[in-house]
Coordinates of N, CA and C in Angstrom, one line a residue:
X1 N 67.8 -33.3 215.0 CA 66.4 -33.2 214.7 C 65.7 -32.1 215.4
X2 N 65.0 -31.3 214.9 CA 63.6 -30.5 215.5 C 63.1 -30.9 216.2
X3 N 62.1 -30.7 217.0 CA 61.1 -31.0 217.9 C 61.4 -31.3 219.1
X4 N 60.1 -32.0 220.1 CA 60.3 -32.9 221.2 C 61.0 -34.2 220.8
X5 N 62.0 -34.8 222.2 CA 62.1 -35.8 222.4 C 61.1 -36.8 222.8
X6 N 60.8 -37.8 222.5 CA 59.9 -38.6 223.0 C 60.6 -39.8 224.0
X7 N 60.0 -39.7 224.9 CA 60.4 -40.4 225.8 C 59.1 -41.6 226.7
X8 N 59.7 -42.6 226.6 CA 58.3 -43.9 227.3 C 59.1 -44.0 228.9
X9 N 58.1 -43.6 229.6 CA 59.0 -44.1 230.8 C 57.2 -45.1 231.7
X10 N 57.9 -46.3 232.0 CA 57.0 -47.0 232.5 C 57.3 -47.1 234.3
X11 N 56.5 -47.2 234.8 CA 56.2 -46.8 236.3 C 55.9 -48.1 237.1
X12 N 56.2 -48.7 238.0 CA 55.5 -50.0 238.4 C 56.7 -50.5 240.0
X13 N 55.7 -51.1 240.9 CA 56.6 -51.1 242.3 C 57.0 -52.3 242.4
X14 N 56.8 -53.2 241.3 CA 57.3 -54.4 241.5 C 58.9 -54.4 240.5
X15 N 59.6 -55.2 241.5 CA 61.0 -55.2 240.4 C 61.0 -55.1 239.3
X16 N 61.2 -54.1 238.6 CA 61.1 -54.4 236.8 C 62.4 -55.9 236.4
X17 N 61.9 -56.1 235.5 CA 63.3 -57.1 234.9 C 62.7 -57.1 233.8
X18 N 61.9 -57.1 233.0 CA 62.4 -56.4 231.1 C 62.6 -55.3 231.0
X19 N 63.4 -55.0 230.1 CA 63.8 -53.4 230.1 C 63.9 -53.3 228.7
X20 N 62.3 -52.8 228.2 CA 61.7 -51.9 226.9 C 62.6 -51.1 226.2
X21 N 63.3 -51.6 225.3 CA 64.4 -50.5 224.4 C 63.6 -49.4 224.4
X22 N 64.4 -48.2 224.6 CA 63.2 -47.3 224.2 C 62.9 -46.5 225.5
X23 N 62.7 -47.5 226.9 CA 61.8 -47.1 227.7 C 63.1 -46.6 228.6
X24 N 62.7 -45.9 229.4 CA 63.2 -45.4 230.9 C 62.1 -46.2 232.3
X25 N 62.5 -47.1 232.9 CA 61.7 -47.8 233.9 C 61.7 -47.0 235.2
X26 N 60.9 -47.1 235.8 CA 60.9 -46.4 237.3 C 60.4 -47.1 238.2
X27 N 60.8 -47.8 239.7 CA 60.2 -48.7 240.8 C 59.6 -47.6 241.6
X28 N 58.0 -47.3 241.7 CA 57.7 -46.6 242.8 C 56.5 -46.9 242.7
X29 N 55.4 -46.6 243.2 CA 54.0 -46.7 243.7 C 53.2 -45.5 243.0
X30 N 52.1 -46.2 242.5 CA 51.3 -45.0 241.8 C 50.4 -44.7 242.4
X31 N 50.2 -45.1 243.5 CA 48.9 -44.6 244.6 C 49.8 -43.8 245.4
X32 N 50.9 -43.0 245.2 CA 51.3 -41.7 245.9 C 52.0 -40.6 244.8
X33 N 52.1 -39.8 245.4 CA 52.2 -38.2 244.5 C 53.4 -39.2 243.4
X34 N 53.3 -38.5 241.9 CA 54.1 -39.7 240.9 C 55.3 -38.3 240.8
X35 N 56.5 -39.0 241.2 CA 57.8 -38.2 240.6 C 58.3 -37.6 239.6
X36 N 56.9 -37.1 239.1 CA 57.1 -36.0 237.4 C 56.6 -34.6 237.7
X37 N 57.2 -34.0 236.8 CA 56.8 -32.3 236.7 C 55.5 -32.2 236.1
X38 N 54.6 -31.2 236.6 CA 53.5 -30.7 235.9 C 53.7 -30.9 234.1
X39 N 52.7 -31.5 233.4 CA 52.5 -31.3 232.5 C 53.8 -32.0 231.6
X40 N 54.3 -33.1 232.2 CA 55.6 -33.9 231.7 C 55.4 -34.6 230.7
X41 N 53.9 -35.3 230.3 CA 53.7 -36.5 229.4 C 52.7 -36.2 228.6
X42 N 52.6 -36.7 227.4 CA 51.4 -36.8 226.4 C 50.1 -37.4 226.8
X43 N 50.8 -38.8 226.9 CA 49.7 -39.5 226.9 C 50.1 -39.9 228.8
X44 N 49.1 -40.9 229.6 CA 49.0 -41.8 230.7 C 48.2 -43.1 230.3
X45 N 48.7 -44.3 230.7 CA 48.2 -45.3 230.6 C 48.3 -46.2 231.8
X46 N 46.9 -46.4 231.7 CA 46.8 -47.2 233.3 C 46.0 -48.6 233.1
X47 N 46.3 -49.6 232.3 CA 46.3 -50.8 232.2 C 46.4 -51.6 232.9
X48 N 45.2 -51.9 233.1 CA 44.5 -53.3 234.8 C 45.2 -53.0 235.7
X49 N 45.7 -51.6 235.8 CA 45.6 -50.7 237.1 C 44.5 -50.2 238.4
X50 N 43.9 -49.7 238.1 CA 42.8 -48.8 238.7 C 41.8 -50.1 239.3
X51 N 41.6 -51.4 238.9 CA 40.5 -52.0 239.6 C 41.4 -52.5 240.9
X52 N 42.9 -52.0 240.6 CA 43.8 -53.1 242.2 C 43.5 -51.9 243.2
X53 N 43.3 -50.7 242.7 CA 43.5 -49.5 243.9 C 42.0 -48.9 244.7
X54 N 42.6 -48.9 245.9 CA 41.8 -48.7 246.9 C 41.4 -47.3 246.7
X55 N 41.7 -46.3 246.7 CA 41.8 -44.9 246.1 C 42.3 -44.2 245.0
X56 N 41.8 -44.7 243.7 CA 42.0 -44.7 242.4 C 41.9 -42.8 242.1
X57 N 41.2 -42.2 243.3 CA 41.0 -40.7 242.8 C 42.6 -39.8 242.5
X58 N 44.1 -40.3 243.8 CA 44.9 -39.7 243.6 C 45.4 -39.8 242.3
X59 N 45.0 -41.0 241.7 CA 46.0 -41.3 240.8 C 45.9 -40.6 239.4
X60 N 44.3 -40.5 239.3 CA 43.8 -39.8 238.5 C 44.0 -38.3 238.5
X61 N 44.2 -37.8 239.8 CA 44.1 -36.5 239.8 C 45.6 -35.8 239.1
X62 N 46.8 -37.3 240.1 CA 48.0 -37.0 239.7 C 48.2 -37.4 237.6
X63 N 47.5 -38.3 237.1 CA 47.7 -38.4 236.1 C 47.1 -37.1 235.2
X64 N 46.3 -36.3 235.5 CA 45.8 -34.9 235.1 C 46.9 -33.8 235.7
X65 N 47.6 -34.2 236.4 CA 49.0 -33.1 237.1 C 49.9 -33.4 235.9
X66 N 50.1 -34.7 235.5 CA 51.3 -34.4 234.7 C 51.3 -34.9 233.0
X67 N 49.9 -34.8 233.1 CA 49.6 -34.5 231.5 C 49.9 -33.1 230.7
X68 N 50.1 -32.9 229.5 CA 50.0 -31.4 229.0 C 48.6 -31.3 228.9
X69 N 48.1 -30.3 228.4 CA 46.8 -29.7 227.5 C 46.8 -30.5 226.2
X70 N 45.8 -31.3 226.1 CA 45.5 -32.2 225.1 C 45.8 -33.5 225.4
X71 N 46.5 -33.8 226.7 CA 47.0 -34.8 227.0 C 45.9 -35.8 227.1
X72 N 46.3 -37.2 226.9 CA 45.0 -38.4 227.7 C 45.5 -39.1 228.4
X73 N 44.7 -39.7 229.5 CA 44.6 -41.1 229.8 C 43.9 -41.7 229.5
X74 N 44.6 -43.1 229.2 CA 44.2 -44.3 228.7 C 43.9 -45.3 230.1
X75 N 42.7 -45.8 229.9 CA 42.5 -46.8 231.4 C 41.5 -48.0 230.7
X76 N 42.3 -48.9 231.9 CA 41.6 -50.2 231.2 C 41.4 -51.1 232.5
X77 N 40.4 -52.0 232.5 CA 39.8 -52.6 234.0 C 39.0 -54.0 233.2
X78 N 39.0 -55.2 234.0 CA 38.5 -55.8 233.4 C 36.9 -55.8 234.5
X79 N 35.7 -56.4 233.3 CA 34.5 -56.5 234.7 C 34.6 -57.3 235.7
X80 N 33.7 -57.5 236.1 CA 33.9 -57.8 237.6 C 33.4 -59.3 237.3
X81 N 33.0 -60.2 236.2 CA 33.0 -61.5 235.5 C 34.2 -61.7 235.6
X82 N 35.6 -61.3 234.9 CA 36.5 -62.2 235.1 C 37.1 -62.4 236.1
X83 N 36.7 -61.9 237.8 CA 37.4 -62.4 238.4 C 37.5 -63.8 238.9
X84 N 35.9 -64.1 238.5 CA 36.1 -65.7 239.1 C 36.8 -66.6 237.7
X85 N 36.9 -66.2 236.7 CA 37.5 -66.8 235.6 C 38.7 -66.5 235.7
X86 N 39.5 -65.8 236.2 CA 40.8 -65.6 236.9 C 40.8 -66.7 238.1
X87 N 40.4 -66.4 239.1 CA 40.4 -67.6 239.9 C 41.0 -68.7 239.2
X88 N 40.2 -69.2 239.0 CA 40.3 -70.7 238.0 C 41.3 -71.0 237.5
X89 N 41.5 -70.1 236.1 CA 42.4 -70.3 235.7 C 43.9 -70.1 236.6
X90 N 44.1 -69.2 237.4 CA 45.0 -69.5 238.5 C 45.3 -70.8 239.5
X91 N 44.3 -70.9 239.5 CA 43.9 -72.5 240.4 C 44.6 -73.6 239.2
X92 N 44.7 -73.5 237.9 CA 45.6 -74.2 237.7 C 46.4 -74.2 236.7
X93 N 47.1 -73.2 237.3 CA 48.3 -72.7 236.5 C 48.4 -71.8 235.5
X94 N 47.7 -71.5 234.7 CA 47.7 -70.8 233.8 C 47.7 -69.2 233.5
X95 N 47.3 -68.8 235.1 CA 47.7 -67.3 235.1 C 48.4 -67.6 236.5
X96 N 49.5 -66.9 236.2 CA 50.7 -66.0 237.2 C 50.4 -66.2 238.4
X97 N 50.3 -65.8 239.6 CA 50.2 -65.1 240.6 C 50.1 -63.8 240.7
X98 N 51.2 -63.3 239.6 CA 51.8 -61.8 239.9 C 50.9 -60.7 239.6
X99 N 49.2 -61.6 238.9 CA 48.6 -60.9 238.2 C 47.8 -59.8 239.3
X100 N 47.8 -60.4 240.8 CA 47.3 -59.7 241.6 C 45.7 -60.0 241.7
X101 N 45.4 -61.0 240.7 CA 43.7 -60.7 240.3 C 42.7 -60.9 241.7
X102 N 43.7 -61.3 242.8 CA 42.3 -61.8 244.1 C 42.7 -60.2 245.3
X103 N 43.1 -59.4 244.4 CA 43.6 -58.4 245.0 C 42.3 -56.7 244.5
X104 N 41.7 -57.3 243.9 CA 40.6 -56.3 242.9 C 39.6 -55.6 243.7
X105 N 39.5 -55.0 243.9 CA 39.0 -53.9 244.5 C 37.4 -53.9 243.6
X106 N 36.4 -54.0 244.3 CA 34.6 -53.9 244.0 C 35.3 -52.5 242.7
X107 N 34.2 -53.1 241.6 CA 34.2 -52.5 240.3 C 33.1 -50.7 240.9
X108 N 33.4 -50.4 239.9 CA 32.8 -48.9 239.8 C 32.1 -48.9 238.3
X109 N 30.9 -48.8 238.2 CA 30.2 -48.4 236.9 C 31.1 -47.4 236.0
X110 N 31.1 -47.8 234.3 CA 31.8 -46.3 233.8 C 31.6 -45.2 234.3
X111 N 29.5 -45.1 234.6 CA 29.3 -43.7 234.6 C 29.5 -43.0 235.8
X112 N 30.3 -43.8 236.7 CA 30.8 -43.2 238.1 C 32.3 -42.8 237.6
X113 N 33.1 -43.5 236.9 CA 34.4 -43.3 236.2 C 34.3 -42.0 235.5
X114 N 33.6 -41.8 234.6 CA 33.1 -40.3 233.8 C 32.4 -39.6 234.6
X115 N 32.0 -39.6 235.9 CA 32.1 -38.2 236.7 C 32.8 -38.3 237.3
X116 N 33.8 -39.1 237.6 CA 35.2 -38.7 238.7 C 36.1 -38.2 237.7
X117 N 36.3 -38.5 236.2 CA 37.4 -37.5 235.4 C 36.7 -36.7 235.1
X118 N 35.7 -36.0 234.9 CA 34.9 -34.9 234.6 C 35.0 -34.0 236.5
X119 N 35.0 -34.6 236.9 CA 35.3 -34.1 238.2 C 36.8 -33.2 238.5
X120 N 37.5 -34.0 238.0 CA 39.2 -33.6 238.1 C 39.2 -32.5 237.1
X121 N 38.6 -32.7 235.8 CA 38.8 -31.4 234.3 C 38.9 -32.0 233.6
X122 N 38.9 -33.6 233.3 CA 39.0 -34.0 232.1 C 38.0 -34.0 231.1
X123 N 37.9 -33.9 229.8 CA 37.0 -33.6 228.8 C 37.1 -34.8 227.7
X124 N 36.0 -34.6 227.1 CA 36.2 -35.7 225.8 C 36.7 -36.9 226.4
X125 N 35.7 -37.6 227.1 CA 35.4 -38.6 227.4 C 35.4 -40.1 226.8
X126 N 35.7 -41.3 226.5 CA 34.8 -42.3 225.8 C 35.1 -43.5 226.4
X127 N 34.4 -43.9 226.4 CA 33.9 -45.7 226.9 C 33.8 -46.4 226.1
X128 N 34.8 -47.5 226.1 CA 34.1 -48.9 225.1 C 34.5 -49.6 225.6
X129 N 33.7 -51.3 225.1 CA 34.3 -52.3 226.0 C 35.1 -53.6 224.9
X130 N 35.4 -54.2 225.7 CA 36.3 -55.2 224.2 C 36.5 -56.6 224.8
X131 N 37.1 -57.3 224.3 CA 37.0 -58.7 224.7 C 36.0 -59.3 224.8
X132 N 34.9 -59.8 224.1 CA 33.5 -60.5 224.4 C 32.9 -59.3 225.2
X133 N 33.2 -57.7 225.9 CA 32.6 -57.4 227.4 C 33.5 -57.4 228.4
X134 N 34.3 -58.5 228.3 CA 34.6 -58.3 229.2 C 35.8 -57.5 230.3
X135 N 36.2 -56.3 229.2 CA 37.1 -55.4 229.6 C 36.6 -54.2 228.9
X136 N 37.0 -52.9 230.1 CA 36.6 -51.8 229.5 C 37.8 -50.9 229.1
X137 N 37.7 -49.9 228.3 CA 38.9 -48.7 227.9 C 37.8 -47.5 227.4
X138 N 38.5 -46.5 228.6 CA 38.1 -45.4 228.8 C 39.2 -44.6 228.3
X139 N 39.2 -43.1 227.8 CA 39.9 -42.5 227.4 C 39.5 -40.8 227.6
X140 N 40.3 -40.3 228.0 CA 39.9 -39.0 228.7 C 41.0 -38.2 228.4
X141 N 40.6 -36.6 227.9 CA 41.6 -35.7 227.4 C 41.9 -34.5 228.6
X142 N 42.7 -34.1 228.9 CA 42.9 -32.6 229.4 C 42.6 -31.8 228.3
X143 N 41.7 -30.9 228.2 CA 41.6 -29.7 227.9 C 42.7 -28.4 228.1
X144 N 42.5 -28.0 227.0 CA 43.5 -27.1 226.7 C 44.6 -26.9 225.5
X145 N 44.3 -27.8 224.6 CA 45.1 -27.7 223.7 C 44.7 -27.0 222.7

């Protein structure tokens, strides 16, 4: 066949144990430089990532390192409401532990989020929120395509 290969590779420091047909898994930490080449991926997705990290700017900066031109990230955070509805529901039983949720890091307004990727070079911006509110998905392009 023509073209690019498409490849899903998922990133995460806790032991993986499903393994996504399809995907290439990787055990490492995303709050340090990420083990890809410049301009390696389409898209980045950072799914109820970014509210556990203490310094959410590397990651971003690194996810704009190894985006192409036209590339996006995809980011998603819940507000700062569900953590006491996490609680709870933790308190009895019904969410994990693994979820990290008493691990969340003080929220950041979107429009602090849309000047830190506008800060880095990202362009074409957008915010929306989903779940009743109570989660947001931001989406942000590298320029250059």
């Amino acid at each position: 066949c023509a073209g690019r290969t498409r490849l899903r590779v998922g990133l995460d420091y806790q032991a993986i144990v499903a393994r996504p047909q399809g995907a290439v898994l990787v055990r490492g930490d995303v709050a340090r430089c990420l083990p890809f080449r410049d301009g390696s991926f389409d898209h980045v997705t950072l799914l109820a990532v970014i509210e556990h990290l203490r310094a959410p700017e590397l990651v971003l900066r690194e996810a704009h390192r190894i985006l192409v031109p036209g590339g996006s990230v995809i980011l998603t955070w819940p507000a700062t409401a569900v953590d006491a509805m996490l609680a709870v529901l933790r308190r009895i039983g019904v969410v994990s532990p693994e979820m990290e949720a008493d691990q969340h890091q003080p929220r950041r307004p979107p429009a602090e989020w849309i000047r830190l990727l506008k800060e880095i070079g990202f362009a074409s911006i957008h915010h929306h929120t989903f779940g009743l509110g109570l989660n947001h998905l931001m989406v942000a392009t590298r320029p250059g395509a």
